[in-house]
């Protein structure tokens, strides 16, 4: 038990997501990450820069949804950042920037936690579908989503 606590104390967390609602979801988990070594991957936008003013942040390329060019750029960014930071845990609530970080992070041995967005009640998001195969804990906020993601855990609303 003592060893497990020490490992949890030394945990490095990567919080990855687009700005706006996805970033807000991650920020609402502050009790989980505030005492840990952490870094963020998000857009270089006013809201993100304001919320994360005192945090270590890597800016990713956007727009990300259905944008192959930026997916490639963010894949190279993920290679660079994951190699440098070596996170133990990667957490995301979307959107597409999470995909290369989850897949490459998993290859590097990181644990992954994905939180499907609140406004999806009965069908998957593209990002959720793409990261589901490599996600250690897939969290949904509606019981109906367990039909869409059978291995998910319903923890209810983050709000």
PDB file of N, CA, C and O in Angstrom, residues 23-100:
ATOM      1  N   UNK A  23     -11.648  21.676 -22.383  1.00  0.00           N
ATOM      2  CA  UNK A  23     -10.698  22.171 -21.395  1.00  0.00           C
ATOM      3  C   UNK A  23     -11.389  22.418 -20.056  1.00  0.00           C
ATOM      4  O   UNK A  23     -10.851  22.099 -18.995  1.00  0.00           O
ATOM      5  N   UNK A  24     -12.582  22.958 -20.099  1.00  0.00           N
ATOM      6  CA  UNK A  24     -13.349  23.193 -18.869  1.00  0.00           C
ATOM      7  C   UNK A  24     -13.594  21.887 -18.127  1.00  0.00           C
ATOM      8  O   UNK A  24     -13.455  21.820 -16.900  1.00  0.00           O
ATOM      9  N   UNK A  25     -13.956  20.832 -18.858  1.00  0.00           N
ATOM     10  CA  UNK A  25     -14.132  19.509 -18.235  1.00  0.00           C
ATOM     11  C   UNK A  25     -12.871  19.084 -17.481  1.00  0.00           C
ATOM     12  O   UNK A  25     -12.936  18.645 -16.340  1.00  0.00           O
ATOM     13  N   UNK A  26     -11.736  19.203 -18.136  1.00  0.00           N
ATOM     14  CA  UNK A  26     -10.477  18.794 -17.508  1.00  0.00           C
ATOM     15  C   UNK A  26     -10.137  19.664 -16.311  1.00  0.00           C
ATOM     16  O   UNK A  26      -9.652  19.167 -15.291  1.00  0.00           O
ATOM     17  N   UNK A  27     -10.392  20.934 -16.431  1.00  0.00           N
ATOM     18  CA  UNK A  27     -10.078  21.846 -15.333  1.00  0.00           C
ATOM     19  C   UNK A  27     -10.953  21.566 -14.114  1.00  0.00           C
ATOM     20  O   UNK A  27     -10.524  21.741 -12.974  1.00  0.00           O
ATOM     21  N   UNK A  28     -12.168  21.113 -14.346  1.00  0.00           N
ATOM     22  CA  UNK A  28     -13.072  20.787 -13.247  1.00  0.00           C
ATOM     23  C   UNK A  28     -12.588  19.594 -12.420  1.00  0.00           C
ATOM     24  O   UNK A  28     -13.085  19.355 -11.327  1.00  0.00           O
ATOM     25  N   UNK A  29     -11.617  18.872 -12.931  1.00  0.00           N
ATOM     26  CA  UNK A  29     -11.033  17.742 -12.204  1.00  0.00           C
ATOM     27  C   UNK A  29      -9.828  18.168 -11.362  1.00  0.00           C
ATOM     28  O   UNK A  29      -8.984  17.349 -11.003  1.00  0.00           O
ATOM     29  N   UNK A  30      -9.763  19.425 -11.031  1.00  0.00           N
ATOM     30  CA  UNK A  30      -8.607  20.021 -10.358  1.00  0.00           C
ATOM     31  C   UNK A  30      -8.167  19.250  -9.112  1.00  0.00           C
ATOM     32  O   UNK A  30      -6.971  19.103  -8.854  1.00  0.00           O
ATOM     33  N   UNK A  31      -9.113  18.742  -8.341  1.00  0.00           N
ATOM     34  CA  UNK A  31      -8.758  17.986  -7.137  1.00  0.00           C
ATOM     35  C   UNK A  31      -7.885  16.774  -7.478  1.00  0.00           C
ATOM     36  O   UNK A  31      -7.055  16.367  -6.679  1.00  0.00           O
ATOM     37  N   UNK A  32      -8.090  16.217  -8.633  1.00  0.00           N
ATOM     38  CA  UNK A  32      -7.321  15.054  -9.072  1.00  0.00           C
ATOM     39  C   UNK A  32      -5.889  15.424  -9.444  1.00  0.00           C
ATOM     40  O   UNK A  32      -4.948  14.719  -9.094  1.00  0.00           O
ATOM     41  N   UNK A  33      -5.700  16.534 -10.157  1.00  0.00           N
ATOM     42  CA  UNK A  33      -4.384  16.841 -10.723  1.00  0.00           C
ATOM     43  C   UNK A  33      -3.603  17.943 -10.026  1.00  0.00           C
ATOM     44  O   UNK A  33      -2.407  18.080 -10.234  1.00  0.00           O
ATOM     45  N   UNK A  34      -4.232  18.730  -9.158  1.00  0.00           N
ATOM     46  CA  UNK A  34      -3.549  19.922  -8.641  1.00  0.00           C
ATOM     47  C   UNK A  34      -2.304  19.626  -7.799  1.00  0.00           C
ATOM     48  O   UNK A  34      -1.400  20.448  -7.744  1.00  0.00           O
ATOM     49  N   UNK A  35      -2.220  18.474  -7.176  1.00  0.00           N
ATOM     50  CA  UNK A  35      -1.048  18.166  -6.353  1.00  0.00           C
ATOM     51  C   UNK A  35      -0.025  17.292  -7.097  1.00  0.00           C
ATOM     52  O   UNK A  35       0.952  16.849  -6.512  1.00  0.00           O
ATOM     53  N   UNK A  36      -0.263  17.061  -8.369  1.00  0.00           N
ATOM     54  CA  UNK A  36       0.608  16.200  -9.166  1.00  0.00           C
ATOM     55  C   UNK A  36       1.447  17.015 -10.139  1.00  0.00           C
ATOM     56  O   UNK A  36       1.077  18.112 -10.543  1.00  0.00           O
ATOM     57  N   UNK A  37       2.549  16.428 -10.556  1.00  0.00           N
ATOM     58  CA  UNK A  37       3.313  17.009 -11.651  1.00  0.00           C
ATOM     59  C   UNK A  37       2.455  16.834 -12.901  1.00  0.00           C
ATOM     60  O   UNK A  37       1.924  15.747 -13.151  1.00  0.00           O
ATOM     61  N   UNK A  38       2.314  17.905 -13.670  1.00  0.00           N
ATOM     62  CA  UNK A  38       1.408  17.832 -14.807  1.00  0.00           C
ATOM     63  C   UNK A  38       1.825  18.805 -15.904  1.00  0.00           C
ATOM     64  O   UNK A  38       2.591  19.726 -15.671  1.00  0.00           O
ATOM     65  N   UNK A  39       1.267  18.558 -17.065  1.00  0.00           N
ATOM     66  CA  UNK A  39       1.379  19.490 -18.180  1.00  0.00           C
ATOM     67  C   UNK A  39       0.133  19.357 -19.032  1.00  0.00           C
ATOM     68  O   UNK A  39      -0.595  18.371 -18.948  1.00  0.00           O
ATOM     69  N   UNK A  40      -0.113  20.365 -19.817  1.00  0.00           N
ATOM     70  CA  UNK A  40      -1.319  20.455 -20.627  1.00  0.00           C
ATOM     71  C   UNK A  40      -0.952  20.522 -22.107  1.00  0.00           C
ATOM     72  O   UNK A  40       0.080  21.078 -22.473  1.00  0.00           O
ATOM     73  N   UNK A  41      -1.830  19.998 -22.929  1.00  0.00           N
ATOM     74  CA  UNK A  41      -1.727  20.150 -24.375  1.00  0.00           C
ATOM     75  C   UNK A  41      -3.074  20.681 -24.839  1.00  0.00           C
ATOM     76  O   UNK A  41      -4.107  20.029 -24.649  1.00  0.00           O
ATOM     77  N   UNK A  42      -3.075  21.882 -25.407  1.00  0.00           N
ATOM     78  CA  UNK A  42      -4.320  22.497 -25.844  1.00  0.00           C
ATOM     79  C   UNK A  42      -4.033  23.562 -26.896  1.00  0.00           C
ATOM     80  O   UNK A  42      -2.889  23.785 -27.271  1.00  0.00           O
ATOM     81  N   UNK A  43      -5.074  24.217 -27.342  1.00  0.00           N
ATOM     82  CA  UNK A  43      -4.958  25.248 -28.367  1.00  0.00           C
ATOM     83  C   UNK A  43      -4.380  26.539 -27.782  1.00  0.00           C
ATOM     84  O   UNK A  43      -4.594  26.846 -26.609  1.00  0.00           O
ATOM     85  N   UNK A  44      -3.710  27.289 -28.610  1.00  0.00           N
ATOM     86  CA  UNK A  44      -3.201  28.602 -28.227  1.00  0.00           C
ATOM     87  C   UNK A  44      -4.323  29.618 -28.461  1.00  0.00           C
ATOM     88  O   UNK A  44      -4.334  30.352 -29.442  1.00  0.00           O
ATOM     89  N   UNK A  45      -5.282  29.624 -27.539  1.00  0.00           N
ATOM     90  CA  UNK A  45      -6.438  30.513 -27.631  1.00  0.00           C
ATOM     91  C   UNK A  45      -6.595  31.266 -26.317  1.00  0.00           C
ATOM     92  O   UNK A  45      -6.101  30.829 -25.280  1.00  0.00           O
ATOM     93  N   UNK A  46      -7.314  32.363 -26.375  1.00  0.00           N
ATOM     94  CA  UNK A  46      -7.459  33.252 -25.223  1.00  0.00           C
ATOM     95  C   UNK A  46      -7.991  32.516 -23.998  1.00  0.00           C
ATOM     96  O   UNK A  46      -7.459  32.665 -22.899  1.00  0.00           O
ATOM     97  N   UNK A  47      -9.054  31.726 -24.156  1.00  0.00           N
ATOM     98  CA  UNK A  47      -9.635  31.055 -22.990  1.00  0.00           C
ATOM     99  C   UNK A  47      -8.656  30.074 -22.354  1.00  0.00           C
ATOM    100  O   UNK A  47      -8.477  30.045 -21.139  1.00  0.00           O
ATOM    101  N   UNK A  48      -7.980  29.297 -23.182  1.00  0.00           N
ATOM    102  CA  UNK A  48      -7.010  28.329 -22.666  1.00  0.00           C
ATOM    103  C   UNK A  48      -5.843  29.031 -21.990  1.00  0.00           C
ATOM    104  O   UNK A  48      -5.416  28.640 -20.890  1.00  0.00           O
ATOM    105  N   UNK A  49      -5.330  30.065 -22.618  1.00  0.00           N
ATOM    106  CA  UNK A  49      -4.196  30.787 -22.041  1.00  0.00           C
ATOM    107  C   UNK A  49      -4.571  31.467 -20.729  1.00  0.00           C
ATOM    108  O   UNK A  49      -3.752  31.557 -19.813  1.00  0.00           O
ATOM    109  N   UNK A  50      -5.798  31.905 -20.614  1.00  0.00           N
ATOM    110  CA  UNK A  50      -6.260  32.543 -19.379  1.00  0.00           C
ATOM    111  C   UNK A  50      -6.397  31.522 -18.250  1.00  0.00           C
ATOM    112  O   UNK A  50      -5.874  31.725 -17.155  1.00  0.00           O
ATOM    113  N   UNK A  51      -7.077  30.433 -18.525  1.00  0.00           N
ATOM    114  CA  UNK A  51      -7.295  29.393 -17.507  1.00  0.00           C
ATOM    115  C   UNK A  51      -5.979  28.759 -17.074  1.00  0.00           C
ATOM    116  O   UNK A  51      -5.779  28.468 -15.899  1.00  0.00           O
ATOM    117  N   UNK A  52      -5.075  28.571 -18.017  1.00  0.00           N
ATOM    118  CA  UNK A  52      -3.827  27.839 -17.744  1.00  0.00           C
ATOM    119  C   UNK A  52      -2.617  28.760 -17.618  1.00  0.00           C
ATOM    120  O   UNK A  52      -1.478  28.323 -17.832  1.00  0.00           O
ATOM    121  N   UNK A  53      -2.832  29.994 -17.233  1.00  0.00           N
ATOM    122  CA  UNK A  53      -1.760  30.996 -17.176  1.00  0.00           C
ATOM    123  C   UNK A  53      -0.567  30.550 -16.332  1.00  0.00           C
ATOM    124  O   UNK A  53       0.574  30.857 -16.667  1.00  0.00           O
ATOM    125  N   UNK A  54      -0.797  29.824 -15.268  1.00  0.00           N
ATOM    126  CA  UNK A  54       0.290  29.396 -14.374  1.00  0.00           C
ATOM    127  C   UNK A  54       0.676  27.934 -14.562  1.00  0.00           C
ATOM    128  O   UNK A  54       1.349  27.356 -13.702  1.00  0.00           O
ATOM    129  N   UNK A  55       0.238  27.346 -15.644  1.00  0.00           N
ATOM    130  CA  UNK A  55       0.484  25.922 -15.897  1.00  0.00           C
ATOM    131  C   UNK A  55       1.509  25.733 -17.010  1.00  0.00           C
ATOM    132  O   UNK A  55       1.727  26.626 -17.830  1.00  0.00           O
ATOM    133  N   UNK A  56       2.096  24.545 -17.055  1.00  0.00           N
ATOM    134  CA  UNK A  56       2.990  24.166 -18.148  1.00  0.00           C
ATOM    135  C   UNK A  56       2.111  23.704 -19.309  1.00  0.00           C
ATOM    136  O   UNK A  56       1.342  22.753 -19.168  1.00  0.00           O
ATOM    137  N   UNK A  57       2.227  24.399 -20.440  1.00  0.00           N
ATOM    138  CA  UNK A  57       1.336  24.141 -21.568  1.00  0.00           C
ATOM    139  C   UNK A  57       2.135  23.966 -22.859  1.00  0.00           C
ATOM    140  O   UNK A  57       3.064  24.725 -23.137  1.00  0.00           O
ATOM    141  N   UNK A  58       1.734  22.971 -23.629  1.00  0.00           N
ATOM    142  CA  UNK A  58       2.218  22.796 -25.000  1.00  0.00           C
ATOM    143  C   UNK A  58       1.037  23.114 -25.909  1.00  0.00           C
ATOM    144  O   UNK A  58      -0.051  22.562 -25.735  1.00  0.00           O
ATOM    145  N   UNK A  59       1.256  24.000 -26.853  1.00  0.00           N
ATOM    146  CA  UNK A  59       0.181  24.358 -27.774  1.00  0.00           C
ATOM    147  C   UNK A  59       0.190  23.418 -28.974  1.00  0.00           C
ATOM    148  O   UNK A  59       1.235  23.186 -29.584  1.00  0.00           O
ATOM    149  N   UNK A  60      -0.982  22.917 -29.274  1.00  0.00           N
ATOM    150  CA  UNK A  60      -1.124  22.009 -30.413  1.00  0.00           C
ATOM    151  C   UNK A  60      -1.713  22.766 -31.598  1.00  0.00           C
ATOM    152  O   UNK A  60      -2.111  23.918 -31.484  1.00  0.00           O
ATOM    153  N   UNK A  61      -1.758  22.091 -32.718  1.00  0.00           N
ATOM    154  CA  UNK A  61      -2.251  22.680 -33.960  1.00  0.00           C
ATOM    155  C   UNK A  61      -3.770  22.500 -34.059  1.00  0.00           C
ATOM    156  O   UNK A  61      -4.303  21.447 -33.698  1.00  0.00           O
ATOM    157  N   UNK A  62      -4.431  23.526 -34.548  1.00  0.00           N
ATOM    158  CA  UNK A  62      -5.880  23.459 -34.740  1.00  0.00           C
ATOM    159  C   UNK A  62      -6.234  24.232 -35.997  1.00  0.00           C
ATOM    160  O   UNK A  62      -5.419  25.040 -36.459  1.00  0.00           O
ATOM    161  N   UNK A  63      -7.395  23.976 -36.582  1.00  0.00           N
ATOM    162  CA  UNK A  63      -8.453  23.083 -36.112  1.00  0.00           C
ATOM    163  C   UNK A  63      -8.035  21.617 -36.231  1.00  0.00           C
ATOM    164  O   UNK A  63      -7.161  21.283 -37.031  1.00  0.00           O
ATOM    165  N   UNK A  64      -8.662  20.789 -35.421  1.00  0.00           N
ATOM    166  CA  UNK A  64      -8.267  19.381 -35.382  1.00  0.00           C
ATOM    167  C   UNK A  64      -9.308  18.445 -35.993  1.00  0.00           C
ATOM    168  O   UNK A  64      -8.944  17.414 -36.552  1.00  0.00           O
ATOM    169  N   UNK A  65     -10.569  18.758 -35.871  1.00  0.00           N
ATOM    170  CA  UNK A  65     -11.595  17.834 -36.349  1.00  0.00           C
ATOM    171  C   UNK A  65     -11.573  17.717 -37.868  1.00  0.00           C
ATOM    172  O   UNK A  65     -11.670  18.714 -38.579  1.00  0.00           O
ATOM    173  N   UNK A  66     -11.371  16.480 -38.297  1.00  0.00           N
ATOM    174  CA  UNK A  66     -11.363  16.150 -39.729  1.00  0.00           C
ATOM    175  C   UNK A  66     -10.328  16.954 -40.506  1.00  0.00           C
ATOM    176  O   UNK A  66     -10.546  17.346 -41.641  1.00  0.00           O
ATOM    177  N   UNK A  67      -9.192  17.198 -39.876  1.00  0.00           N
ATOM    178  CA  UNK A  67      -8.117  17.963 -40.498  1.00  0.00           C
ATOM    179  C   UNK A  67      -6.853  17.106 -40.487  1.00  0.00           C
ATOM    180  O   UNK A  67      -6.140  17.045 -39.481  1.00  0.00           O
ATOM    181  N   UNK A  68      -6.598  16.421 -41.575  1.00  0.00           N
ATOM    182  CA  UNK A  68      -5.486  15.471 -41.673  1.00  0.00           C
ATOM    183  C   UNK A  68      -4.139  16.167 -41.484  1.00  0.00           C
ATOM    184  O   UNK A  68      -3.249  15.642 -40.807  1.00  0.00           O
ATOM    185  N   UNK A  69      -3.976  17.350 -42.072  1.00  0.00           N
ATOM    186  CA  UNK A  69      -2.713  18.082 -41.953  1.00  0.00           C
ATOM    187  C   UNK A  69      -2.365  18.322 -40.477  1.00  0.00           C
ATOM    188  O   UNK A  69      -1.236  18.078 -40.044  1.00  0.00           O
ATOM    189  N   UNK A  70      -3.333  18.794 -39.692  1.00  0.00           N
ATOM    190  CA  UNK A  70      -3.064  19.064 -38.281  1.00  0.00           C
ATOM    191  C   UNK A  70      -2.977  17.785 -37.450  1.00  0.00           C
ATOM    192  O   UNK A  70      -2.286  17.757 -36.433  1.00  0.00           O
ATOM    193  N   UNK A  71      -3.645  16.725 -37.877  1.00  0.00           N
ATOM    194  CA  UNK A  71      -3.471  15.428 -37.214  1.00  0.00           C
ATOM    195  C   UNK A  71      -2.018  14.971 -37.344  1.00  0.00           C
ATOM    196  O   UNK A  71      -1.410  14.512 -36.370  1.00  0.00           O
ATOM    197  N   UNK A  72      -1.453  15.136 -38.514  1.00  0.00           N
ATOM    198  CA  UNK A  72      -0.048  14.764 -38.735  1.00  0.00           C
ATOM    199  C   UNK A  72       0.870  15.644 -37.891  1.00  0.00           C
ATOM    200  O   UNK A  72       1.776  15.148 -37.209  1.00  0.00           O
ATOM    201  N   UNK A  73       0.633  16.952 -37.903  1.00  0.00           N
ATOM    202  CA  UNK A  73       1.445  17.863 -37.093  1.00  0.00           C
ATOM    203  C   UNK A  73       1.333  17.521 -35.605  1.00  0.00           C
ATOM    204  O   UNK A  73       2.329  17.521 -34.870  1.00  0.00           O
ATOM    205  N   UNK A  74       0.112  17.223 -35.140  1.00  0.00           N
ATOM    206  CA  UNK A  74      -0.079  16.894 -33.730  1.00  0.00           C
ATOM    207  C   UNK A  74       0.499  15.529 -33.370  1.00  0.00           C
ATOM    208  O   UNK A  74       0.885  15.305 -32.225  1.00  0.00           O
ATOM    209  N   UNK A  75       0.602  14.649 -34.350  1.00  0.00           N
ATOM    210  CA  UNK A  75       1.260  13.361 -34.100  1.00  0.00           C
ATOM    211  C   UNK A  75       2.752  13.582 -33.848  1.00  0.00           C
ATOM    212  O   UNK A  75       3.316  13.018 -32.904  1.00  0.00           O
ATOM    213  N   UNK A  76       3.376  14.430 -34.651  1.00  0.00           N
ATOM    214  CA  UNK A  76       4.790  14.744 -34.410  1.00  0.00           C
ATOM    215  C   UNK A  76       4.976  15.504 -33.100  1.00  0.00           C
ATOM    216  O   UNK A  76       5.937  15.272 -32.363  1.00  0.00           O
ATOM    217  N   UNK A  77       4.038  16.378 -32.778  1.00  0.00           N
ATOM    218  CA  UNK A  77       4.087  17.071 -31.491  1.00  0.00           C
ATOM    219  C   UNK A  77       3.976  16.064 -30.346  1.00  0.00           C
ATOM    220  O   UNK A  77       4.719  16.148 -29.361  1.00  0.00           O
ATOM    221  N   UNK A  78       3.073  15.102 -30.481  1.00  0.00           N
ATOM    222  CA  UNK A  78       2.895  14.081 -29.445  1.00  0.00           C
ATOM    223  C   UNK A  78       4.179  13.270 -29.255  1.00  0.00           C
ATOM    224  O   UNK A  78       4.578  12.997 -28.114  1.00  0.00           O
ATOM    225  N   UNK A  79       4.829  12.909 -30.339  1.00  0.00           N
ATOM    226  CA  UNK A  79       6.085  12.170 -30.237  1.00  0.00           C
ATOM    227  C   UNK A  79       7.097  12.973 -29.423  1.00  0.00           C
ATOM    228  O   UNK A  79       7.715  12.456 -28.485  1.00  0.00           O
ATOM    229  N   UNK A  80       7.242  14.232 -29.762  1.00  0.00           N
ATOM    230  CA  UNK A  80       8.207  15.117 -29.089  1.00  0.00           C
ATOM    231  C   UNK A  80       7.858  15.318 -27.612  1.00  0.00           C
ATOM    232  O   UNK A  80       8.713  15.150 -26.728  1.00  0.00           O
ATOM    233  N   UNK A  81       6.608  15.677 -27.335  1.00  0.00           N
ATOM    234  CA  UNK A  81       6.191  15.985 -25.964  1.00  0.00           C
ATOM    235  C   UNK A  81       6.216  14.738 -25.085  1.00  0.00           C
ATOM    236  O   UNK A  81       6.701  14.777 -23.945  1.00  0.00           O
ATOM    237  N   UNK A  82       5.701  13.632 -25.585  1.00  0.00           N
ATOM    238  CA  UNK A  82       5.673  12.406 -24.783  1.00  0.00           C
ATOM    239  C   UNK A  82       7.083  11.903 -24.482  1.00  0.00           C
ATOM    240  O   UNK A  82       7.348  11.389 -23.391  1.00  0.00           O
ATOM    241  N   UNK A  83       7.978  12.058 -25.430  1.00  0.00           N
ATOM    242  CA  UNK A  83       9.373  11.671 -25.199  1.00  0.00           C
ATOM    243  C   UNK A  83      10.003  12.549 -24.120  1.00  0.00           C
ATOM    244  O   UNK A  83      10.720  12.066 -23.241  1.00  0.00           O
ATOM    245  N   UNK A  84       9.741  13.829 -24.170  1.00  0.00           N
ATOM    246  CA  UNK A  84      10.324  14.770 -23.211  1.00  0.00           C
ATOM    247  C   UNK A  84       9.720  14.620 -21.815  1.00  0.00           C
ATOM    248  O   UNK A  84      10.438  14.570 -20.818  1.00  0.00           O
ATOM    249  N   UNK A  85       8.401  14.546 -21.714  1.00  0.00           N
ATOM    250  CA  UNK A  85       7.707  14.586 -20.428  1.00  0.00           C
ATOM    251  C   UNK A  85       7.496  13.218 -19.773  1.00  0.00           C
ATOM    252  O   UNK A  85       7.351  13.133 -18.563  1.00  0.00           O
ATOM    253  N   UNK A  86       7.406  12.169 -20.580  1.00  0.00           N
ATOM    254  CA  UNK A  86       7.206  10.810 -20.087  1.00  0.00           C
ATOM    255  C   UNK A  86       6.059  10.689 -19.071  1.00  0.00           C
ATOM    256  O   UNK A  86       6.250  10.258 -17.931  1.00  0.00           O
ATOM    257  N   UNK A  87       4.837  11.057 -19.477  1.00  0.00           N
ATOM    258  CA  UNK A  87       3.725  10.991 -18.531  1.00  0.00           C
ATOM    259  C   UNK A  87       3.370   9.548 -18.154  1.00  0.00           C
ATOM    260  O   UNK A  87       3.513   8.629 -18.957  1.00  0.00           O
ATOM    261  N   UNK A  88       2.901   9.401 -16.927  1.00  0.00           N
ATOM    262  CA  UNK A  88       2.406   8.105 -16.456  1.00  0.00           C
ATOM    263  C   UNK A  88       0.933   7.940 -16.798  1.00  0.00           C
ATOM    264  O   UNK A  88       0.442   6.824 -16.936  1.00  0.00           O
ATOM    265  N   UNK A  89       0.240   9.059 -16.903  1.00  0.00           N
ATOM    266  CA  UNK A  89      -1.200   9.060 -17.109  1.00  0.00           C
ATOM    267  C   UNK A  89      -1.566  10.177 -18.089  1.00  0.00           C
ATOM    268  O   UNK A  89      -1.069  11.298 -17.960  1.00  0.00           O
ATOM    269  N   UNK A  90      -2.425   9.850 -19.046  1.00  0.00           N
ATOM    270  CA  UNK A  90      -2.934  10.835 -20.004  1.00  0.00           C
ATOM    271  C   UNK A  90      -4.449  10.876 -19.834  1.00  0.00           C
ATOM    272  O   UNK A  90      -5.111   9.840 -19.895  1.00  0.00           O
ATOM    273  N   UNK A  91      -4.969  12.076 -19.614  1.00  0.00           N
ATOM    274  CA  UNK A  91      -6.404  12.267 -19.419  1.00  0.00           C
ATOM    275  C   UNK A  91      -6.912  13.238 -20.477  1.00  0.00           C
ATOM    276  O   UNK A  91      -6.287  14.267 -20.734  1.00  0.00           O
ATOM    277  N   UNK A  92      -8.064  12.918 -21.060  1.00  0.00           N
ATOM    278  CA  UNK A  92      -8.666  13.814 -22.039  1.00  0.00           C
ATOM    279  C   UNK A  92     -10.181  13.704 -21.991  1.00  0.00           C
ATOM    280  O   UNK A  92     -10.734  12.666 -21.611  1.00  0.00           O
ATOM    281  N   UNK A  93     -10.823  14.778 -22.411  1.00  0.00           N
ATOM    282  CA  UNK A  93     -12.264  14.767 -22.646  1.00  0.00           C
ATOM    283  C   UNK A  93     -12.531  15.170 -24.101  1.00  0.00           C
ATOM    284  O   UNK A  93     -13.625  15.553 -24.448  1.00  0.00           O
ATOM    285  N   UNK A  94     -11.497  15.118 -24.925  1.00  0.00           N
ATOM    286  CA  UNK A  94     -11.621  15.427 -26.340  1.00  0.00           C
ATOM    287  C   UNK A  94     -11.007  16.779 -26.652  1.00  0.00           C
ATOM    288  O   UNK A  94     -10.505  17.455 -25.778  1.00  0.00           O
ATOM    289  N   UNK A  95     -10.971  17.194 -27.808  1.00  0.00           N
ATOM    290  CA  UNK A  95     -11.438  16.470 -28.984  1.00  0.00           C
ATOM    291  C   UNK A  95     -10.252  15.815 -29.707  1.00  0.00           C
ATOM    292  O   UNK A  95      -9.417  15.199 -29.052  1.00  0.00           O
ATOM    293  N   UNK A  96     -10.182  15.980 -31.009  1.00  0.00           N
ATOM    294  CA  UNK A  96      -9.300  15.186 -31.863  1.00  0.00           C
ATOM    295  C   UNK A  96      -7.822  15.210 -31.488  1.00  0.00           C
ATOM    296  O   UNK A  96      -7.101  14.254 -31.763  1.00  0.00           O
ATOM    297  N   UNK A  97      -7.339  16.262 -30.854  1.00  0.00           N
ATOM    298  CA  UNK A  97      -5.923  16.309 -30.475  1.00  0.00           C
ATOM    299  C   UNK A  97      -5.572  15.159 -29.529  1.00  0.00           C
ATOM    300  O   UNK A  97      -4.418  14.749 -29.443  1.00  0.00           O
ATOM    301  N   UNK A  98      -6.548  14.599 -28.841  1.00  0.00           N
ATOM    302  CA  UNK A  98      -6.295  13.482 -27.922  1.00  0.00           C
ATOM    303  C   UNK A  98      -5.846  12.219 -28.644  1.00  0.00           C
ATOM    304  O   UNK A  98      -5.097  11.421 -28.079  1.00  0.00           O
ATOM    305  N   UNK A  99      -6.264  12.047 -29.870  1.00  0.00           N
ATOM    306  CA  UNK A  99      -6.023  10.785 -30.581  1.00  0.00           C
ATOM    307  C   UNK A  99      -4.542  10.421 -30.667  1.00  0.00           C
ATOM    308  O   UNK A  99      -4.143   9.335 -30.214  1.00  0.00           O
ATOM    309  N   UNK A 100      -3.657  11.261 -31.205  1.00  0.00           N
ATOM    310  CA  UNK A 100      -2.252  10.840 -31.262  1.00  0.00           C
ATOM    311  C   UNK A 100      -1.616  10.706 -29.884  1.00  0.00           C
ATOM    312  O   UNK A 100      -0.760   9.835 -29.676  1.00  0.00           O
TER     313      UNK A 100
END
